[in-house]
Amino acid sequence: MSDKKCKYIFVTGGVLSGVGKGITAASIGAILKAKGYKVTMQKCDPYLNVDAGLLNPVEHGECFVTHDGVETDLDLGHYERFLDFETSKYSITLSGSIYKELIERERAGGFHGKTVQLVPHFTGLVCEKIEKASVDSDIHIVEIGGTVGDYEGLPFVEAIRLFANKVGRKNCLYVSVVYVPFIHTSNELKTKPAQNALKDLRGFGIIPDVVCVRTEKPCGREICEKIAAFSGISSDAVVNLPDIQSVYDVPFNVLKSGVLAILNDFVGDDRGPDMSRWKEFSRRRALKYKKTVRIGLVAKYVGNDDTYMCVTEALKAAAAWDKVNLDLVWVNAEEVEKNIDLLRGLDGIVVPGGFGARGVEGKTKAAEYALKNNIPYLGLCLGLQVACIAAARRGGVKDANSEEFGASEKDGNNVIYIMEEQKGKESTGGTMRLGDYRAVLKSGSKVAEIYKKAMKSGEYIYGTKVLGDGDVEVVERHRHRYEVNQKFLPAISAGGVLVSGLSPDGKLVEFVEAPEYKFFVATQAHPEFKSRPLHPHPLFREFVKMAEA
Ligand code: GLN
């Protein structure tokens, strides 16, 4: 199929943002993938930020990292979960990065004295980015952030209109997701804002091929027909997508809506998508099981799924495939500092990634508690660092700490420290170890066995290889600045925790585990970024299984 020219789907939103445009786009992608196409996705966002690395996770949700080390927002995580592919630096296009590139080019004399303008320069560069992101794909889906009509988003709308001139209108499908509110006082659905949104889109030269009407409850056909009539769109092309409990059921909603016929027409085949694994996942998620696992997420920002999206999604998927109910308990790390009893009754503890000193003592206490009581523990990035601090304290280094949390190097007990080449750059963006790095897991370690088993069954591969000597090489994404100081390994192991994976050059600690325990595993990486609902990450699967045991 890849010798065919790529086709493009552009998804825009009208009326208001946050009504599931990204999930709709990803669901369309999942369906096309299930039809056998190679599908990729890209987000164009009109922020002036250059990347998402410095955005506040409370406001903006989790910072997602691509395999090639770009810090993006959580939408790309949805894309990866729905399409089971790896996004890249080309999958995110922010206004800030486009302006930055244009200005740098201008300063370097790259425009030979010409006036640099939104059209054609900004729009042209956006088109270039879309082409780059779609190399090797059969179908490339581009989501435009915000709503059509926002000042800042206009150059992107113009770019996707122009794009059809480049590749041919028949190779482009425009999808508009609009919201139709229900007004309780008059007991009716109001289509006017949607009509206006479509009028705006028409005004920018785009007549959509599909309009997805988002409503709280399923609406009658007459609503879609009314929108079609007022917007000059065929009524078959206007479909209803009511709210649904789980985002993973949206692909089924899309299939029910009649969009498949339009997609088939667009790609030129009427093969049905193979949704069997999706169906199985959806069935397992919806069932109530006899067993429940209580997993405590010891975190700084509690109760905010968005902030730890990949972690919570990985846990949910692992529980669904393991056929147990997940009781996710948010534990405020700062409160654990004062009251360790908050951890009582948990079947498993996760310490996710994090930055800064707030709540870190609580996270370290949580790791100590897991070690003391043999409670399954999964440490992710900072979760490995606090596990090593906890183990070193048990192993006799009473004031073990991390250089990140204020302890100065002269204290001599920085089990976690900043390496020479990172010194002085601590407060700036873009100086971290980001993206994919290889690690070599020691033959016979618990983690080596977990990855090996998952690789052999085909559940999880992503670069996993068994090496000649039985060690296992794995590739995981990273986002951190600090490292384990190997000088403290004797104390850490005296505390019960051993190194089970190092960087290939042996310089960096990548994985640790407590072999005598039910499950005490931590990694400097973020395996959650590669966990998929249809193929949860093996570390999460094993952790949930052990928490349940
Ligand atoms: N703050 C730690 C570091 O920079 C951990 C980062 C993380 O958990 N992502 O090394």
XYZ file of N, CA, C and O in Angstrom, residues 402-527:
504
model
N 18.892 13.797 47.034
C 19.205 14.119 45.640
C 19.661 15.564 45.564
O 19.132 16.419 46.277
N 20.584 15.804 44.696
C 21.081 17.164 44.503
C 19.947 18.097 44.052
O 19.983 19.287 44.309
N 18.941 17.532 43.403
C 17.811 18.348 42.924
C 17.021 18.979 44.067
O 16.399 20.012 43.901
N 17.044 18.324 45.225
C 16.194 18.804 46.307
C 16.948 19.657 47.313
O 16.676 19.638 48.508
N 17.904 20.347 46.846
C 18.543 21.349 47.688
C 19.799 20.877 48.385
O 20.592 21.686 48.830
N 20.006 19.557 48.469
C 21.201 19.092 49.179
C 22.424 19.422 48.328
O 22.439 19.109 47.151
N 23.416 20.050 48.924
C 24.552 20.444 48.101
C 25.550 19.294 48.017
O 25.560 18.402 48.860
N 26.388 19.347 47.012
C 27.271 18.212 46.765
C 28.240 17.985 47.918
O 28.619 16.867 48.194
N 28.563 19.088 48.595
C 29.553 18.912 49.661
C 29.000 18.081 50.829
O 29.734 17.549 51.609
N 27.638 17.978 50.867
C 27.073 17.111 51.896
C 27.559 15.682 51.708
O 27.545 14.890 52.623
N 27.919 15.408 50.448
C 28.510 14.105 50.179
C 27.532 12.960 50.103
O 27.927 11.839 49.838
N 26.256 13.221 50.322
C 25.328 12.095 50.332
C 24.263 12.180 49.245
O 23.156 11.702 49.408
N 24.634 12.779 48.169
C 23.711 12.868 47.039
C 23.762 11.588 46.213
O 24.529 11.459 45.275
N 22.898 10.704 46.621
C 22.777 9.429 45.925
C 22.354 9.689 44.473
O 22.735 8.985 43.551
N 21.551 10.753 44.326
C 21.138 11.192 42.991
C 21.834 12.529 42.750
O 21.745 13.429 43.577
N 22.509 12.626 41.635
C 23.303 13.835 41.412
C 23.225 14.268 39.949
O 22.684 13.556 39.098
N 23.749 15.445 39.719
C 23.749 15.934 38.343
C 25.133 15.672 37.752
O 26.149 15.909 38.395
N 25.130 15.157 36.551
C 26.415 14.824 35.961
C 27.101 16.086 35.434
O 26.435 17.059 35.099
N 28.399 16.018 35.372
C 29.232 17.166 35.013
C 28.669 17.981 33.844
O 28.493 19.186 33.932
N 28.310 17.282 32.740
C 27.913 18.003 31.522
C 26.578 18.745 31.648
O 26.262 19.591 30.833
N 25.800 18.425 32.701
C 24.509 19.104 32.870
C 24.605 20.262 33.855
O 23.644 21.009 34.021
N 25.734 20.402 34.522
C 25.872 21.417 35.567
C 25.615 22.824 35.031
O 26.055 23.167 33.947
N 24.872 23.603 35.845
C 24.637 24.991 35.489
C 23.444 25.185 34.574
O 23.039 26.299 34.273
N 22.856 24.103 34.082
C 21.740 24.251 33.153
C 20.432 23.821 33.800
O 19.433 23.634 33.118
N 20.467 23.632 35.142
C 19.345 23.004 35.811
C 18.003 23.699 35.599
O 16.973 23.053 35.571
N 18.007 25.041 35.479
C 16.706 25.707 35.440
C 16.240 26.022 34.020
O 15.247 26.694 33.837
N 16.961 25.558 33.027
C 16.550 25.913 31.667
C 15.850 24.743 30.987
O 16.020 23.595 31.361
N 15.074 25.083 29.962
C 14.390 24.025 29.221
C 15.348 23.370 28.246
O 16.399 23.904 27.911
N 14.983 22.202 27.811
C 15.711 21.554 26.724
C 17.100 21.056 27.057
O 17.906 20.860 26.154
N 17.427 20.891 28.337
C 18.770 20.400 28.642
C 18.708 18.990 29.204
O 19.663 18.502 29.766
N 17.579 18.359 29.053
C 17.429 17.057 29.687
C 17.793 15.908 28.771
O 17.908 16.063 27.564
N 17.896 14.755 29.367
C 18.059 13.527 28.607
C 16.643 13.150 28.166
O 15.807 12.782 28.976
N 16.399 13.308 26.890
C 15.028 13.181 26.392
C 14.917 12.142 25.293
O 15.794 12.041 24.437
N 13.835 11.413 25.301
C 13.553 10.471 24.216
C 14.159 9.102 24.463
O 14.554 8.754 25.582
N 14.241 8.339 23.379
C 14.683 6.942 23.475
C 16.138 6.786 23.884
O 17.021 7.444 23.319
N 16.374 5.906 24.830
C 17.731 5.464 25.162
C 17.692 3.965 25.410
O 16.694 3.446 25.899
N 18.788 3.309 25.060
C 18.856 1.870 25.268
C 19.343 1.565 26.672
O 20.096 2.342 27.258
N 18.905 0.433 27.180
C 19.422 -0.058 28.461
C 19.669 -1.540 28.310
O 18.992 -2.205 27.523
N 20.646 -2.031 29.044
C 20.933 -3.464 29.009
C 20.534 -4.054 30.361
O 21.055 -3.654 31.404
N 19.584 -4.985 30.305
C 19.074 -5.592 31.534
C 19.837 -6.878 31.816
O 20.051 -7.692 30.913
N 20.218 -7.032 33.061
C 21.054 -8.194 33.422
C 20.281 -9.493 33.282
O 19.155 -9.604 33.769
N 20.949 -10.426 32.640
C 20.357 -11.752 32.480
C 19.922 -12.282 33.848
O 20.667 -12.162 34.827
N 18.730 -12.818 33.911
C 18.247 -13.405 35.163
C 17.527 -12.419 36.068
O 16.880 -12.821 37.036
N 17.629 -11.111 35.768
C 16.913 -10.153 36.621
C 15.418 -10.247 36.317
O 15.011 -10.739 35.263
N 14.635 -9.748 37.252
C 13.182 -9.789 37.065
C 12.775 -8.996 35.818
O 11.990 -9.475 34.999
N 13.351 -7.801 35.662
C 12.948 -6.982 34.509
C 13.334 -7.647 33.193
O 12.566 -7.623 32.228
N 14.512 -8.270 33.168
C 14.930 -8.939 31.920
C 13.917 -10.017 31.557
O 13.506 -10.141 30.403
N 13.491 -10.762 32.574
C 12.513 -11.836 32.314
C 11.186 -11.264 31.830
O 10.566 -11.798 30.910
N 10.754 -10.160 32.434
C 9.453 -9.566 32.060
C 9.477 -9.114 30.598
O 8.582 -9.418 29.813
N 10.519 -8.388 30.216
C 10.603 -7.893 28.837
C 10.731 -9.059 27.855
O 10.145 -9.050 26.784
N 11.552 -10.040 28.250
C 11.805 -11.163 27.345
C 10.495 -11.907 27.059
O 10.196 -12.215 25.904
N 9.736 -12.125 28.118
C 8.474 -12.858 27.959
C 7.525 -12.065 27.039
O 6.914 -12.621 26.125
N 7.455 -10.759 27.272
C 6.536 -9.934 26.474
C 6.983 -9.876 25.017
O 6.166 -9.839 24.098
N 8.291 -9.869 24.812
C 8.807 -9.821 23.438
C 8.480 -11.129 22.731
O 8.003 -11.137 21.605
N 8.682 -12.220 23.424
C 8.448 -13.538 22.799
C 6.979 -13.741 22.457
O 6.663 -14.341 21.444
N 6.099 -13.210 23.292
C 4.673 -13.407 23.002
C 4.165 -12.366 22.005
O 3.020 -12.412 21.589
N 5.014 -11.409 21.670
C 4.613 -10.377 20.706
C 3.797 -9.254 21.333
O 3.334 -8.339 20.665
N 3.616 -9.292 22.654
C 2.823 -8.271 23.345
C 3.516 -6.911 23.344
O 2.885 -5.869 23.325
N 4.830 -6.945 23.451
C 5.584 -5.688 23.523
C 6.959 -5.912 22.916
O 7.692 -6.804 23.338
N 7.289 -5.122 21.913
C 8.606 -5.310 21.302
C 9.414 -4.013 21.387
O 10.318 -3.892 22.193
N 9.034 -2.999 20.601
C 9.702 -1.689 20.656
C 11.200 -1.759 20.924
O 11.705 -1.151 21.866
N 11.911 -2.532 20.134
C 13.364 -2.524 20.246
C 13.934 -3.531 21.225
O 15.147 -3.592 21.402
N 13.086 -4.328 21.875
C 13.612 -5.313 22.832
C 14.370 -6.410 22.080
O 13.888 -6.912 21.067
N 15.559 -6.755 22.596
C 16.397 -7.781 21.946
C 17.064 -8.613 23.019
O 17.543 -8.055 24.010
N 17.127 -9.909 22.798
C 17.898 -10.731 23.732
C 19.319 -10.782 23.181
O 19.533 -11.105 22.010
N 20.289 -10.417 23.996
C 21.679 -10.392 23.529
C 22.312 -11.773 23.716
O 21.770 -12.619 24.447
N 23.460 -11.969 23.075
C 24.137 -13.264 23.090
C 24.324 -13.852 24.480
O 24.119 -15.036 24.699
N 24.673 -12.980 25.452
C 24.958 -13.503 26.787
C 23.711 -13.629 27.671
O 23.816 -13.838 28.880
N 22.548 -13.469 27.073
C 21.310 -13.620 27.852
C 20.797 -12.301 28.420
O 19.667 -12.220 28.909
N 21.635 -11.263 28.357
C 21.136 -9.945 28.776
C 20.050 -9.510 27.786
O 19.998 -10.005 26.664
N 19.234 -8.562 28.222
C 18.158 -8.105 27.342
C 18.319 -6.604 27.107
O 18.451 -5.835 28.066
N 18.329 -6.224 25.833
C 18.433 -4.795 25.534
C 17.020 -4.246 25.321
O 16.220 -4.847 24.603
N 16.729 -3.137 25.980
C 15.410 -2.526 25.804
C 15.582 -1.056 25.440
O 16.647 -0.466 25.684
N 14.551 -0.491 24.857
C 14.592 0.928 24.486
C 13.378 1.601 25.118
O 12.242 1.202 24.865
N 13.637 2.578 25.963
C 12.521 3.307 26.579
C 12.777 4.805 26.488
O 13.909 5.249 26.329
N 11.685 5.556 26.624
C 11.826 7.023 26.536
C 12.179 7.625 27.896
O 11.740 7.118 28.921
N 12.916 8.706 27.841
C 13.399 9.354 29.064
C 13.027 10.831 29.096
O 12.809 11.449 28.062
N 13.013 11.348 30.314
C 12.875 12.810 30.488
C 13.387 13.146 31.879
O 12.625 13.199 32.856
N 14.682 13.319 31.989
C 15.231 13.619 33.310
C 16.613 14.253 33.180
O 17.213 14.266 32.110
N 17.051 14.755 34.308
C 18.322 15.470 34.314
C 19.307 14.805 35.280
O 20.496 14.839 35.098
N 18.754 14.213 36.321
C 19.608 13.668 37.388
C 19.805 12.169 37.218
O 19.006 11.503 36.560
N 20.868 11.659 37.833
C 21.239 10.251 37.667
C 21.611 9.669 39.027
O 21.930 10.399 39.966
N 21.649 8.336 39.067
C 22.114 7.662 40.280
C 23.643 7.778 40.319
O 24.312 7.497 39.322
N 24.164 8.188 41.460
C 25.609 8.242 41.636
C 26.080 6.837 42.037
O 25.779 6.364 43.134
N 26.818 6.213 41.114
C 27.134 4.792 41.325
C 28.050 4.526 42.524
O 28.177 3.394 42.982
N 28.635 5.603 43.047
C 29.441 5.493 44.264
C 28.609 4.924 45.425
O 29.131 4.308 46.339
N 27.285 5.155 45.342
C 26.415 4.721 46.442
C 25.797 3.346 46.236
O 24.973 2.919 47.032
N 26.195 2.662 45.161
C 25.555 1.367 44.904
C 25.723 0.369 46.061
O 24.772 -0.359 46.373
N 26.889 0.334 46.740
C 26.983 -0.607 47.877
C 25.929 -0.312 48.948
O 25.293 -1.250 49.448
N 25.708 0.963 49.243
C 24.708 1.302 50.272
C 23.306 0.966 49.773
O 22.469 0.441 50.523
N 23.058 1.242 48.497
C 21.726 0.966 47.938
C 21.460 -0.544 47.994
O 20.379 -0.979 48.379
N 22.490 -1.317 47.663
C 22.240 -2.761 47.689
C 22.166 -3.279 49.123
O 21.421 -4.210 49.406
N 22.874 -2.632 50.041
C 22.719 -3.029 51.450
C 21.286 -2.771 51.907
O 20.768 -3.442 52.797
N 20.644 -1.822 51.270
C 19.243 -1.520 51.587
C 18.276 -2.435 50.849
O 17.064 -2.256 50.930
N 18.783 -3.367 50.072
C 17.918 -4.374 49.433
C 17.637 -4.146 47.959
O 16.901 -4.914 47.349
N 18.191 -3.081 47.404
C 17.864 -2.765 46.001
C 19.114 -2.914 45.126
O 20.164 -2.352 45.436
N 18.954 -3.670 44.039
C 20.103 -3.919 43.168
C 19.877 -3.316 41.792
O 18.733 -3.155 41.350
N 20.987 -3.027 41.133
C 20.871 -2.514 39.760
C 20.548 -3.690 38.846
O 21.225 -4.711 38.880
N 19.512 -3.527 38.012
C 19.216 -4.628 37.080
C 19.372 -4.185 35.633
O 19.285 -5.002 34.725
N 19.605 -2.894 35.408
C 19.813 -2.438 34.045
C 20.646 -1.181 34.018
O 20.457 -0.269 34.830
N 21.607 -1.154 33.087
C 22.483 0.027 32.939
C 22.408 0.515 31.499
O 21.994 -0.235 30.602
N 22.877 1.716 31.255
C 23.017 2.173 29.874
C 24.087 1.282 29.221
O 24.929 0.728 29.934
N 24.076 1.141 27.881
C 25.025 0.218 27.260
C 26.481 0.504 27.632
O 27.284 -0.418 27.727
N 26.832 1.768 27.913
C 28.218 2.056 28.296
C 28.455 1.859 29.797
O 29.556 2.113 30.304
N 27.427 1.448 30.500
C 27.565 1.146 31.922
C 27.605 2.380 32.810
O 27.726 2.272 34.027
N 27.472 3.570 32.223
C 27.639 4.776 33.041
C 26.384 5.160 33.827
O 26.468 5.830 34.846
N 25.211 4.822 33.280
C 23.981 5.294 33.917
C 23.120 4.137 34.403
O 22.953 3.135 33.707
N 22.568 4.331 35.600
C 21.667 3.311 36.145
C 20.298 3.512 35.501
O 19.726 4.599 35.558
N 19.786 2.468 34.879
C 18.507 2.579 34.171
C 17.370 1.835 34.869
O 16.230 2.249 34.796
N 17.693 0.713 35.479
C 16.668 -0.095 36.154
C 17.222 -0.592 37.489
O 18.403 -0.950 37.571
N 16.367 -0.612 38.512
C 16.754 -1.255 39.769
C 15.616 -2.169 40.202
O 14.464 -1.985 39.776
N 15.943 -3.134 41.032
C 14.885 -3.984 41.568
C 15.325 -4.584 42.899
O 16.528 -4.638 43.195
N 14.342 -5.008 43.677
C 14.650 -5.709 44.927
C 14.275 -7.162 44.681
O 13.097 -7.505 44.697
N 15.264 -7.993 44.413
C 14.960 -9.337 43.918
C 14.178 -10.210 44.885
O 13.409 -11.059 44.464
N 14.372 -9.974 46.168
C 13.680 -10.844 47.127
C 12.215 -10.475 47.310
O 11.498 -11.138 48.030
N 11.807 -9.394 46.716
C 10.460 -8.906 46.969
C 9.483 -9.400 45.911
O 9.871 -9.825 44.836
N 8.191 -9.263 46.257
C 7.119 -9.649 45.336
C 7.291 -8.900 44.016
O 7.316 -9.489 42.944
N 7.403 -7.605 44.098
C 7.651 -6.783 42.913
C 8.113 -5.412 43.405
O 7.332 -4.636 43.960
N 9.371 -5.167 43.246
C 9.886 -3.840 43.569
C 10.809 -3.489 42.412
O 11.943 -3.937 42.340
N 10.258 -2.738 41.469
C 10.982 -2.447 40.231
C 10.893 -0.950 39.973
O 9.838 -0.335 40.146
N 12.004 -0.361 39.571
C 11.955 1.055 39.222
C 12.856 1.289 38.012
O 13.840 0.574 37.809
N 12.459 2.253 37.222
C 13.251 2.583 36.045
C 13.421 4.090 35.912
O 12.518 4.857 36.267
N 14.577 4.461 35.389
C 14.849 5.873 35.158
C 14.051 6.372 33.937
O 13.944 7.560 33.680
N 13.469 5.425 33.214
C 12.717 5.780 31.997
C 11.233 5.980 32.314
O 10.816 5.923 33.475
N 10.490 6.237 31.265
C 9.034 6.404 31.379
C 8.354 5.351 30.502
O 7.862 5.666 29.418
N 8.267 4.127 30.988
C 7.653 3.080 30.161
C 6.184 3.371 29.849
O 5.653 2.859 28.869
